[in-house]
PDB file of C-alpha atoms in Angstrom:
ATOM      1  CA  MET F 370    -182.287 -43.808 167.935  1.00 96.00           C
ATOM      2  CA  LEU F 371    -182.107 -44.353 171.394  1.00 98.00           C
ATOM      3  CA  THR F 372    -183.997 -46.291 173.800  1.00 98.00           C
ATOM      4  CA  LEU F 373    -183.690 -46.097 177.666  1.00 98.00           C
ATOM      5  CA  HIS F 374    -186.089 -48.121 179.585  1.00 98.00           C
ATOM      6  CA  GLU F 375    -185.910 -48.695 183.683  1.00 98.00           C
ATOM      7  CA  ALA F 376    -182.692 -47.515 183.218  1.00 98.00           C
ATOM      8  CA  THR F 377    -180.970 -48.092 186.266  1.00 98.00           C
ATOM      9  CA  ILE F 378    -177.246 -48.215 188.279  1.00 98.00           C
ATOM     10  CA  ARG F 379    -176.274 -48.746 191.775  1.00 97.00           C
ATOM     11  CA  PHE F 380    -173.183 -48.004 193.258  1.00 95.00           C
ATOM     12  CA  GLY F 381    -172.935 -50.271 196.788  1.00 92.00           C
ATOM     13  CA  GLY F 382    -176.188 -48.499 198.465  1.00 90.00           C
ATOM     14  CA  LEU F 383    -176.931 -45.418 195.817  1.00 94.00           C
ATOM     15  CA  THR F 384    -178.509 -45.416 193.280  1.00 96.00           C
ATOM     16  CA  ALA F 385    -177.366 -42.838 191.013  1.00 97.00           C
ATOM     17  CA  VAL F 386    -179.336 -43.642 188.291  1.00 98.00           C
ATOM     18  CA  ASP F 387    -183.421 -44.871 189.136  1.00 97.00           C
ATOM     19  CA  HIS F 388    -185.283 -46.311 186.457  1.00 98.00           C
ATOM     20  CA  VAL F 389    -184.904 -43.825 183.568  1.00 98.00           C
ATOM     21  CA  GLY F 390    -186.706 -44.207 180.509  1.00 98.00           C
ATOM     22  CA  PHE F 391    -187.065 -41.637 177.581  1.00 98.00           C
ATOM     23  CA  THR F 392    -186.172 -42.461 173.784  1.00 98.00           C
ATOM     24  CA  VAL F 393    -184.360 -40.112 171.184  1.00 98.00           C
ATOM     25  CA  GLU F 394    -185.346 -39.747 167.848  1.00 98.00           C
ATOM     26  CA  LYS F 395    -183.622 -39.470 164.986  1.00 97.00           C
ATOM     27  CA  GLY F 396    -182.479 -35.652 163.433  1.00 97.00           C
ATOM     28  CA  GLN F 397    -184.032 -34.164 167.537  1.00 97.00           C
ATOM     29  CA  ILE F 398    -181.343 -32.637 169.446  1.00 98.00           C
ATOM     30  CA  PHE F 399    -182.098 -33.813 173.266  1.00 98.00           C
ATOM     31  CA  GLY F 400    -181.360 -32.319 175.946  1.00 98.00           C
ATOM     32  CA  VAL F 401    -180.507 -34.388 179.514  1.00 98.00           C
ATOM     33  CA  ILE F 402    -180.513 -31.276 182.699  1.00 97.00           C
ATOM     34  CA  GLY F 403    -180.425 -31.475 186.128  1.00 96.00           C
ATOM     35  CA  PRO F 404    -178.508 -30.090 189.525  1.00 95.00           C
ATOM     36  CA  ASN F 405    -175.031 -31.713 190.517  1.00 93.00           C
ATOM     37  CA  GLY F 406    -175.066 -34.927 191.165  1.00 92.00           C
ATOM     38  CA  ALA F 407    -178.961 -35.779 189.495  1.00 96.00           C
ATOM     39  CA  GLY F 408    -177.178 -38.286 187.111  1.00 96.00           C
ATOM     40  CA  LYS F 409    -176.225 -36.894 184.307  1.00 96.00           C
ATOM     41  CA  THR F 410    -172.583 -37.901 183.317  1.00 93.00           C
ATOM     42  CA  THR F 411    -173.207 -41.431 184.753  1.00 96.00           C
ATOM     43  CA  LEU F 412    -176.630 -42.032 182.548  1.00 97.00           C
ATOM     44  CA  PHE F 413    -173.939 -40.705 179.284  1.00 94.00           C
ATOM     45  CA  ASN F 414    -171.697 -43.574 180.652  1.00 95.00           C
ATOM     46  CA  LEU F 415    -174.378 -46.032 180.538  1.00 97.00           C
ATOM     47  CA  VAL F 416    -175.041 -45.072 176.940  1.00 97.00           C
ATOM     48  CA  SER F 417    -171.214 -44.903 175.914  1.00 96.00           C
ATOM     49  CA  GLY F 418    -170.824 -48.104 178.010  1.00 96.00           C
ATOM     50  CA  VAL F 419    -168.228 -46.553 180.456  1.00 95.00           C
ATOM     51  CA  HIS F 420    -170.529 -47.893 183.295  1.00 96.00           C
ATOM     52  CA  LYS F 421    -172.517 -51.116 182.952  1.00 96.00           C
ATOM     53  CA  LEU F 422    -176.660 -51.206 184.185  1.00 97.00           C
ATOM     54  CA  SER F 423    -177.800 -52.447 187.064  1.00 97.00           C
ATOM     55  CA  SER F 424    -181.356 -53.174 185.677  1.00 97.00           C
ATOM     56  CA  GLY F 425    -183.432 -51.667 182.587  1.00 97.00           C
ATOM     57  CA  SER F 426    -181.927 -51.737 178.452  1.00 97.00           C
ATOM     58  CA  ILE F 427    -180.524 -49.032 176.581  1.00 98.00           C
ATOM     59  CA  THR F 428    -180.725 -50.204 173.213  1.00 98.00           C
ATOM     60  CA  PHE F 429    -179.395 -47.969 170.220  1.00 98.00           C
ATOM     61  CA  ASN F 430    -181.244 -48.554 166.237  1.00 97.00           C
ATOM     62  CA  GLY F 431    -182.321 -52.107 167.654  1.00 94.00           C
ATOM     63  CA  ARG F 432    -179.177 -53.298 169.228  1.00 96.00           C
ATOM     64  CA  GLU F 433    -179.099 -53.657 173.083  1.00 96.00           C
ATOM     65  CA  LEU F 434    -175.395 -51.522 174.594  1.00 96.00           C
ATOM     66  CA  GLY F 435    -175.374 -53.421 177.473  1.00 88.00           C
ATOM     67  CA  LYS F 436    -173.414 -56.084 176.572  1.00 86.00           C
ATOM     68  CA  MET F 437    -171.196 -54.221 174.848  1.00 94.00           C
ATOM     69  CA  GLU F 438    -167.684 -52.810 175.460  1.00 95.00           C
ATOM     70  CA  PRO F 439    -167.198 -48.599 174.429  1.00 94.00           C
ATOM     71  CA  TYR F 440    -165.249 -49.443 171.521  1.00 92.00           C
ATOM     72  CA  GLN F 441    -168.148 -51.593 170.000  1.00 95.00           C
ATOM     73  CA  ILE F 442    -170.528 -48.428 170.935  1.00 96.00           C
ATOM     74  CA  ALA F 443    -168.174 -45.980 168.706  1.00 94.00           C
ATOM     75  CA  GLN F 444    -168.015 -48.865 166.119  1.00 93.00           C
ATOM     76  CA  ALA F 445    -172.644 -48.943 166.466  1.00 95.00           C
ATOM     77  CA  GLY F 446    -171.940 -44.901 166.022  1.00 96.00           C
ATOM     78  CA  ILE F 447    -172.124 -43.801 169.371  1.00 97.00           C
ATOM     79  CA  ALA F 448    -169.104 -41.061 169.985  1.00 96.00           C
ATOM     80  CA  ARG F 449    -168.373 -38.504 173.397  1.00 95.00           C
ATOM     81  CA  THR F 450    -166.942 -35.666 174.537  1.00 94.00           C
ATOM     82  CA  TYR F 451    -166.502 -35.094 178.751  1.00 88.00           C
ATOM     83  CA  GLN F 452    -167.386 -33.124 181.260  1.00 84.00           C
ATOM     84  CA  ASN F 453    -163.996 -32.192 181.641  1.00 86.00           C
ATOM     85  CA  ILE F 454    -161.311 -31.361 178.522  1.00 88.00           C
ATOM     86  CA  ASN F 455    -160.048 -35.162 178.340  1.00 89.00           C
ATOM     87  CA  LEU F 456    -157.437 -34.303 174.823  1.00 95.00           C
ATOM     88  CA  PHE F 457    -153.993 -35.466 174.210  1.00 94.00           C
ATOM     89  CA  SER F 458    -152.296 -32.040 174.851  1.00 94.00           C
ATOM     90  CA  ASN F 459    -148.725 -32.664 173.794  1.00 96.00           C
ATOM     91  CA  LEU F 460    -150.152 -34.152 169.994  1.00 97.00           C
ATOM     92  CA  THR F 461    -151.515 -31.546 167.400  1.00 98.00           C
ATOM     93  CA  VAL F 462    -154.614 -29.988 166.694  1.00 98.00           C
ATOM     94  CA  LEU F 463    -154.779 -32.007 163.162  1.00 97.00           C
ATOM     95  CA  GLU F 464    -153.228 -35.740 165.381  1.00 97.00           C
ATOM     96  CA  ASN F 465    -155.931 -35.395 167.860  1.00 96.00           C
ATOM     97  CA  VAL F 466    -159.044 -35.187 164.988  1.00 97.00           C
ATOM     98  CA  LYS F 467    -157.154 -38.209 163.864  1.00 95.00           C
ATOM     99  CA  SER F 468    -156.905 -40.345 166.412  1.00 93.00           C
ATOM    100  CA  GLY F 469    -160.908 -40.207 166.863  1.00 91.00           C
ATOM    101  CA  ARG F 470    -160.882 -41.469 163.323  1.00 89.00           C
ATOM    102  CA  HIS F 471    -158.400 -43.964 163.996  1.00 79.00           C
ATOM    103  CA  ILE F 472    -161.943 -46.827 164.353  1.00 74.00           C
ATOM    104  CA  LYS F 473    -162.563 -46.109 160.585  1.00 68.00           C
ATOM    105  CA  SER F 474    -159.172 -47.217 159.820  1.00 70.00           C
ATOM    106  CA  LYS F 475    -158.565 -51.041 158.442  1.00 67.00           C
ATOM    107  CA  SER F 476    -154.379 -50.703 157.326  1.00 64.00           C
ATOM    108  CA  GLY F 477    -153.056 -52.872 159.810  1.00 65.00           C
ATOM    109  CA  LEU F 478    -149.635 -53.186 162.110  1.00 63.00           C
ATOM    110  CA  THR F 479    -147.874 -54.677 158.540  1.00 63.00           C
ATOM    111  CA  ALA F 480    -149.054 -52.082 156.385  1.00 61.00           C
ATOM    112  CA  ALA F 481    -148.064 -49.084 158.226  1.00 62.00           C
ATOM    113  CA  ILE F 482    -144.720 -50.893 158.665  1.00 64.00           C
ATOM    114  CA  PHE F 483    -144.048 -51.746 154.705  1.00 56.00           C
ATOM    115  CA  ARG F 484    -146.141 -48.369 153.838  1.00 71.00           C
ATOM    116  CA  THR F 485    -148.778 -50.064 151.213  1.00 74.00           C
ATOM    117  CA  PRO F 486    -150.373 -47.853 148.079  1.00 75.00           C
ATOM    118  CA  ALA F 487    -153.068 -49.309 150.325  1.00 71.00           C
ATOM    119  CA  GLN F 488    -151.677 -48.317 153.677  1.00 71.00           C
ATOM    120  CA  LYS F 489    -150.906 -44.399 151.961  1.00 77.00           C
ATOM    121  CA  LYS F 490    -153.979 -43.871 149.930  1.00 79.00           C
ATOM    122  CA  GLU F 491    -156.545 -45.027 153.809  1.00 77.00           C
ATOM    123  CA  GLU F 492    -153.956 -42.102 154.943  1.00 84.00           C
ATOM    124  CA  ALA F 493    -154.432 -38.964 152.966  1.00 87.00           C
ATOM    125  CA  ALA F 494    -157.971 -40.256 152.857  1.00 88.00           C
ATOM    126  CA  ILE F 495    -157.894 -39.296 156.981  1.00 91.00           C
ATOM    127  CA  HIS F 496    -155.733 -36.729 157.137  1.00 93.00           C
ATOM    128  CA  GLU F 497    -158.450 -34.976 154.076  1.00 94.00           C
ATOM    129  CA  LYS F 498    -161.084 -36.290 156.078  1.00 95.00           C
ATOM    130  CA  CYS F 499    -160.130 -34.417 159.428  1.00 96.00           C
ATOM    131  CA  MET F 500    -159.287 -30.777 158.119  1.00 97.00           C
ATOM    132  CA  GLU F 501    -162.823 -31.085 156.681  1.00 96.00           C
ATOM    133  CA  LEU F 502    -163.322 -31.325 160.271  1.00 96.00           C
ATOM    134  CA  LEU F 503    -161.283 -28.837 161.492  1.00 97.00           C
ATOM    135  CA  THR F 504    -162.597 -26.697 158.598  1.00 97.00           C
ATOM    136  CA  PHE F 505    -166.092 -27.432 159.817  1.00 95.00           C
ATOM    137  CA  MET F 506    -165.498 -26.507 163.490  1.00 94.00           C
ATOM    138  CA  GLY F 507    -163.743 -23.633 162.427  1.00 93.00           C
ATOM    139  CA  LEU F 508    -160.045 -24.568 163.511  1.00 96.00           C
ATOM    140  CA  GLU F 509    -158.461 -25.152 160.551  1.00 97.00           C
ATOM    141  CA  LYS F 510    -156.052 -22.658 161.126  1.00 97.00           C
ATOM    142  CA  LYS F 511    -154.701 -23.732 164.600  1.00 97.00           C
ATOM    143  CA  ALA F 512    -154.033 -27.384 162.424  1.00 97.00           C
ATOM    144  CA  ASP F 513    -150.901 -27.742 163.799  1.00 97.00           C
ATOM    145  CA  LEU F 514    -150.813 -26.362 167.190  1.00 97.00           C
ATOM    146  CA  LEU F 515    -150.743 -28.231 169.965  1.00 98.00           C
ATOM    147  CA  ALA F 516    -153.537 -28.964 171.747  1.00 97.00           C
ATOM    148  CA  LYS F 517    -152.587 -27.137 174.734  1.00 97.00           C
ATOM    149  CA  ASN F 518    -151.823 -24.155 173.300  1.00 97.00           C
ATOM    150  CA  LEU F 519    -155.859 -23.455 172.190  1.00 96.00           C
ATOM    151  CA  SER F 520    -158.303 -21.094 173.607  1.00 92.00           C
ATOM    152  CA  TYR F 521    -160.426 -22.681 176.192  1.00 90.00           C
ATOM    153  CA  GLY F 522    -163.389 -22.678 173.644  1.00 89.00           C
ATOM    154  CA  GLU F 523    -160.967 -23.705 170.770  1.00 93.00           C
ATOM    155  CA  GLN F 524    -159.730 -27.033 173.295  1.00 95.00           C
ATOM    156  CA  ARG F 525    -163.945 -27.586 173.352  1.00 93.00           C
ATOM    157  CA  ARG F 526    -164.654 -27.221 169.560  1.00 93.00           C
ATOM    158  CA  LEU F 527    -161.034 -29.230 169.227  1.00 96.00           C
ATOM    159  CA  GLU F 528    -163.183 -32.438 171.685  1.00 95.00           C
ATOM    160  CA  ILE F 529    -166.039 -32.252 169.097  1.00 96.00           C
ATOM    161  CA  ALA F 530    -164.013 -32.247 166.188  1.00 97.00           C
ATOM    162  CA  ARG F 531    -162.554 -35.659 167.837  1.00 96.00           C
ATOM    163  CA  ALA F 532    -165.690 -36.930 168.145  1.00 96.00           C
ATOM    164  CA  LEU F 533    -166.994 -36.589 164.753  1.00 97.00           C
ATOM    165  CA  ALA F 534    -163.925 -37.619 163.368  1.00 95.00           C
ATOM    166  CA  SER F 535    -165.451 -41.308 163.821  1.00 94.00           C
ATOM    167  CA  GLU F 536    -168.818 -40.268 161.825  1.00 95.00           C
ATOM    168  CA  PRO F 537    -171.024 -40.769 164.549  1.00 96.00           C
ATOM    169  CA  GLN F 538    -175.129 -41.259 164.271  1.00 98.00           C
ATOM    170  CA  LEU F 539    -175.106 -39.935 167.769  1.00 98.00           C
ATOM    171  CA  LEU F 540    -173.167 -37.663 169.247  1.00 98.00           C
ATOM    172  CA  LEU F 541    -173.018 -37.017 173.065  1.00 97.00           C
ATOM    173  CA  LEU F 542    -172.235 -33.917 174.200  1.00 97.00           C
ATOM    174  CA  ASP F 543    -171.396 -33.815 178.035  1.00 94.00           C
ATOM    175  CA  GLU F 544    -171.574 -29.837 178.860  1.00 93.00           C
ATOM    176  CA  PRO F 545    -169.758 -28.690 176.441  1.00 94.00           C
ATOM    177  CA  ALA F 546    -170.428 -24.917 176.956  1.00 93.00           C
ATOM    178  CA  ALA F 547    -168.817 -25.567 180.573  1.00 89.00           C
ATOM    179  CA  GLY F 548    -166.339 -22.419 180.903  1.00 87.00           C
ATOM    180  CA  MET F 549    -167.467 -20.691 177.871  1.00 90.00           C
ATOM    181  CA  ASN F 550    -167.956 -17.026 177.439  1.00 91.00           C
ATOM    182  CA  SER F 551    -171.050 -15.636 176.344  1.00 91.00           C
ATOM    183  CA  THR F 552    -169.795 -14.993 172.988  1.00 91.00           C
ATOM    184  CA  GLU F 553    -168.169 -18.871 172.885  1.00 91.00           C
ATOM    185  CA  LYS F 554    -171.411 -20.019 174.259  1.00 92.00           C
ATOM    186  CA  VAL F 555    -173.422 -18.068 170.679  1.00 93.00           C
ATOM    187  CA  GLU F 556    -171.077 -20.158 168.879  1.00 92.00           C
ATOM    188  CA  LEU F 557    -171.269 -23.201 170.376  1.00 93.00           C
ATOM    189  CA  THR F 558    -175.265 -22.998 169.660  1.00 95.00           C
ATOM    190  CA  GLU F 559    -174.594 -22.423 166.737  1.00 95.00           C
ATOM    191  CA  MET F 560    -172.298 -25.209 165.952  1.00 95.00           C
ATOM    192  CA  ILE F 561    -174.442 -27.681 167.861  1.00 96.00           C
ATOM    193  CA  ARG F 562    -177.075 -26.351 165.470  1.00 96.00           C
ATOM    194  CA  LYS F 563    -174.960 -27.393 162.348  1.00 96.00           C
ATOM    195  CA  ILE F 564    -174.157 -30.297 163.547  1.00 97.00           C
ATOM    196  CA  ARG F 565    -177.450 -31.564 163.957  1.00 97.00           C
ATOM    197  CA  ASP F 566    -178.641 -30.149 160.095  1.00 96.00           C
ATOM    198  CA  ALA F 567    -175.229 -32.287 159.048  1.00 95.00           C
ATOM    199  CA  GLY F 568    -177.617 -35.173 160.585  1.00 96.00           C
ATOM    200  CA  ILE F 569    -176.231 -36.187 163.602  1.00 98.00           C
ATOM    201  CA  THR F 570    -178.412 -35.995 166.335  1.00 98.00           C
ATOM    202  CA  ILE F 571    -177.369 -35.073 169.612  1.00 98.00           C
ATOM    203  CA  LEU F 572    -177.802 -36.083 173.357  1.00 98.00           C
ATOM    204  CA  LEU F 573    -177.243 -33.367 175.123  1.00 97.00           C
ATOM    205  CA  VAL F 574    -175.892 -32.627 179.308  1.00 96.00           C
ATOM    206  CA  GLU F 575    -175.475 -28.846 180.448  1.00 95.00           C
ATOM    207  CA  HIS F 576    -175.968 -27.056 182.977  1.00 93.00           C
ATOM    208  CA  ASP F 577    -176.400 -23.091 180.835  1.00 94.00           C
ATOM    209  CA  MET F 578    -180.089 -22.981 180.824  1.00 95.00           C
ATOM    210  CA  LYS F 579    -180.196 -20.537 177.885  1.00 94.00           C
ATOM    211  CA  LEU F 580    -178.623 -22.582 175.454  1.00 96.00           C
ATOM    212  CA  VAL F 581    -180.381 -25.415 176.137  1.00 97.00           C
ATOM    213  CA  MET F 582    -183.790 -24.348 176.036  1.00 96.00           C
ATOM    214  CA  ARG F 583    -182.569 -22.540 172.472  1.00 95.00           C
ATOM    215  CA  VAL F 584    -180.934 -25.508 171.169  1.00 97.00           C
ATOM    216  CA  THR F 585    -183.252 -28.713 172.383  1.00 98.00           C
ATOM    217  CA  ASP F 586    -185.837 -30.286 170.851  1.00 98.00           C
ATOM    218  CA  ARG F 587    -187.431 -32.012 173.959  1.00 98.00           C
ATOM    219  CA  ILE F 588    -185.662 -32.473 177.579  1.00 98.00           C
ATOM    220  CA  ALA F 589    -185.278 -35.069 180.166  1.00 98.00           C
ATOM    221  CA  VAL F 590    -185.049 -33.800 183.530  1.00 98.00           C
ATOM    222  CA  LEU F 591    -183.392 -35.499 186.383  1.00 98.00           C
ATOM    223  CA  ASN F 592    -183.296 -35.465 190.718  1.00 97.00           C
ATOM    224  CA  PHE F 593    -181.573 -37.416 192.445  1.00 96.00           C
ATOM    225  CA  GLY F 594    -180.961 -40.063 189.828  1.00 97.00           C
ATOM    226  CA  LYS F 595    -184.931 -40.554 189.263  1.00 97.00           C
ATOM    227  CA  MET F 596    -186.192 -38.865 186.268  1.00 97.00           C
ATOM    228  CA  ILE F 597    -188.983 -36.072 187.288  1.00 97.00           C
ATOM    229  CA  ALA F 598    -190.035 -34.499 183.544  1.00 98.00           C
ATOM    230  CA  LEU F 599    -189.971 -35.451 180.614  1.00 98.00           C
ATOM    231  CA  ASP F 600    -191.075 -32.578 177.846  1.00 98.00           C
ATOM    232  CA  GLU F 601    -190.826 -29.738 175.001  1.00 98.00           C
ATOM    233  CA  PRO F 602    -188.615 -26.758 176.120  1.00 97.00           C
ATOM    234  CA  GLU F 603    -191.474 -24.046 177.248  1.00 97.00           C
ATOM    235  CA  ALA F 604    -193.353 -26.843 179.007  1.00 98.00           C
ATOM    236  CA  ILE F 605    -190.795 -28.323 180.839  1.00 97.00           C
ATOM    237  CA  GLN F 606    -189.418 -24.043 181.500  1.00 95.00           C
ATOM    238  CA  ASN F 607    -193.071 -23.472 183.165  1.00 96.00           C
ATOM    239  CA  ASN F 608    -192.898 -26.938 185.108  1.00 95.00           C
ATOM    240  CA  PRO F 609    -192.732 -25.582 189.004  1.00 92.00           C
ATOM    241  CA  GLU F 610    -190.941 -28.975 190.051  1.00 91.00           C
TER     242      GLU F 610
END
């Protein structure tokens, strides 16, 4: 589904991602680990189009992502969450998820102004789909609360729900367990598996090694921008480097 070949990005004299290559197969939970500053989030930014490659290539379902803008990559079927929570804090939980569904809507400004039957039908369908996602993430009873009034763990789940609203084939999760307590991490582990079981491939960056080793099929290890290992979780655990 996703192939990185010699993916490299330089910021001035710093090579943040250095000739990294791996393949994510459909249906996998693929982990990327490494210390702070290893280039993990930069790698996510390359896949999602925030940064452009200096050299190498990234392909998704056979399409080259290098020259595509972030919204085009989202349309192609890739969604992401962020290391730092990035919600619309003064919108409701439901409105946040609806914002992620925008990419699927077809009604234009005129239809919205005149409230055409097609626009009303589409709006009802968006509402229904977003409530389904809130139920999937265990947030349906919080739909009318402002996002800022959720607990930290609930805000993390809301970010995932918003990403899922675009119906991605590939979901990028950037440190989803950051700041969570042990109970929330157990729930998140089950949620990640549940998302995979729903047919969505996952690329996961995470510092919590217990979570990573529990859910991933394969792991790439980065250090100072270079990939130093690529293997199954057990082999990674037993790799001294």
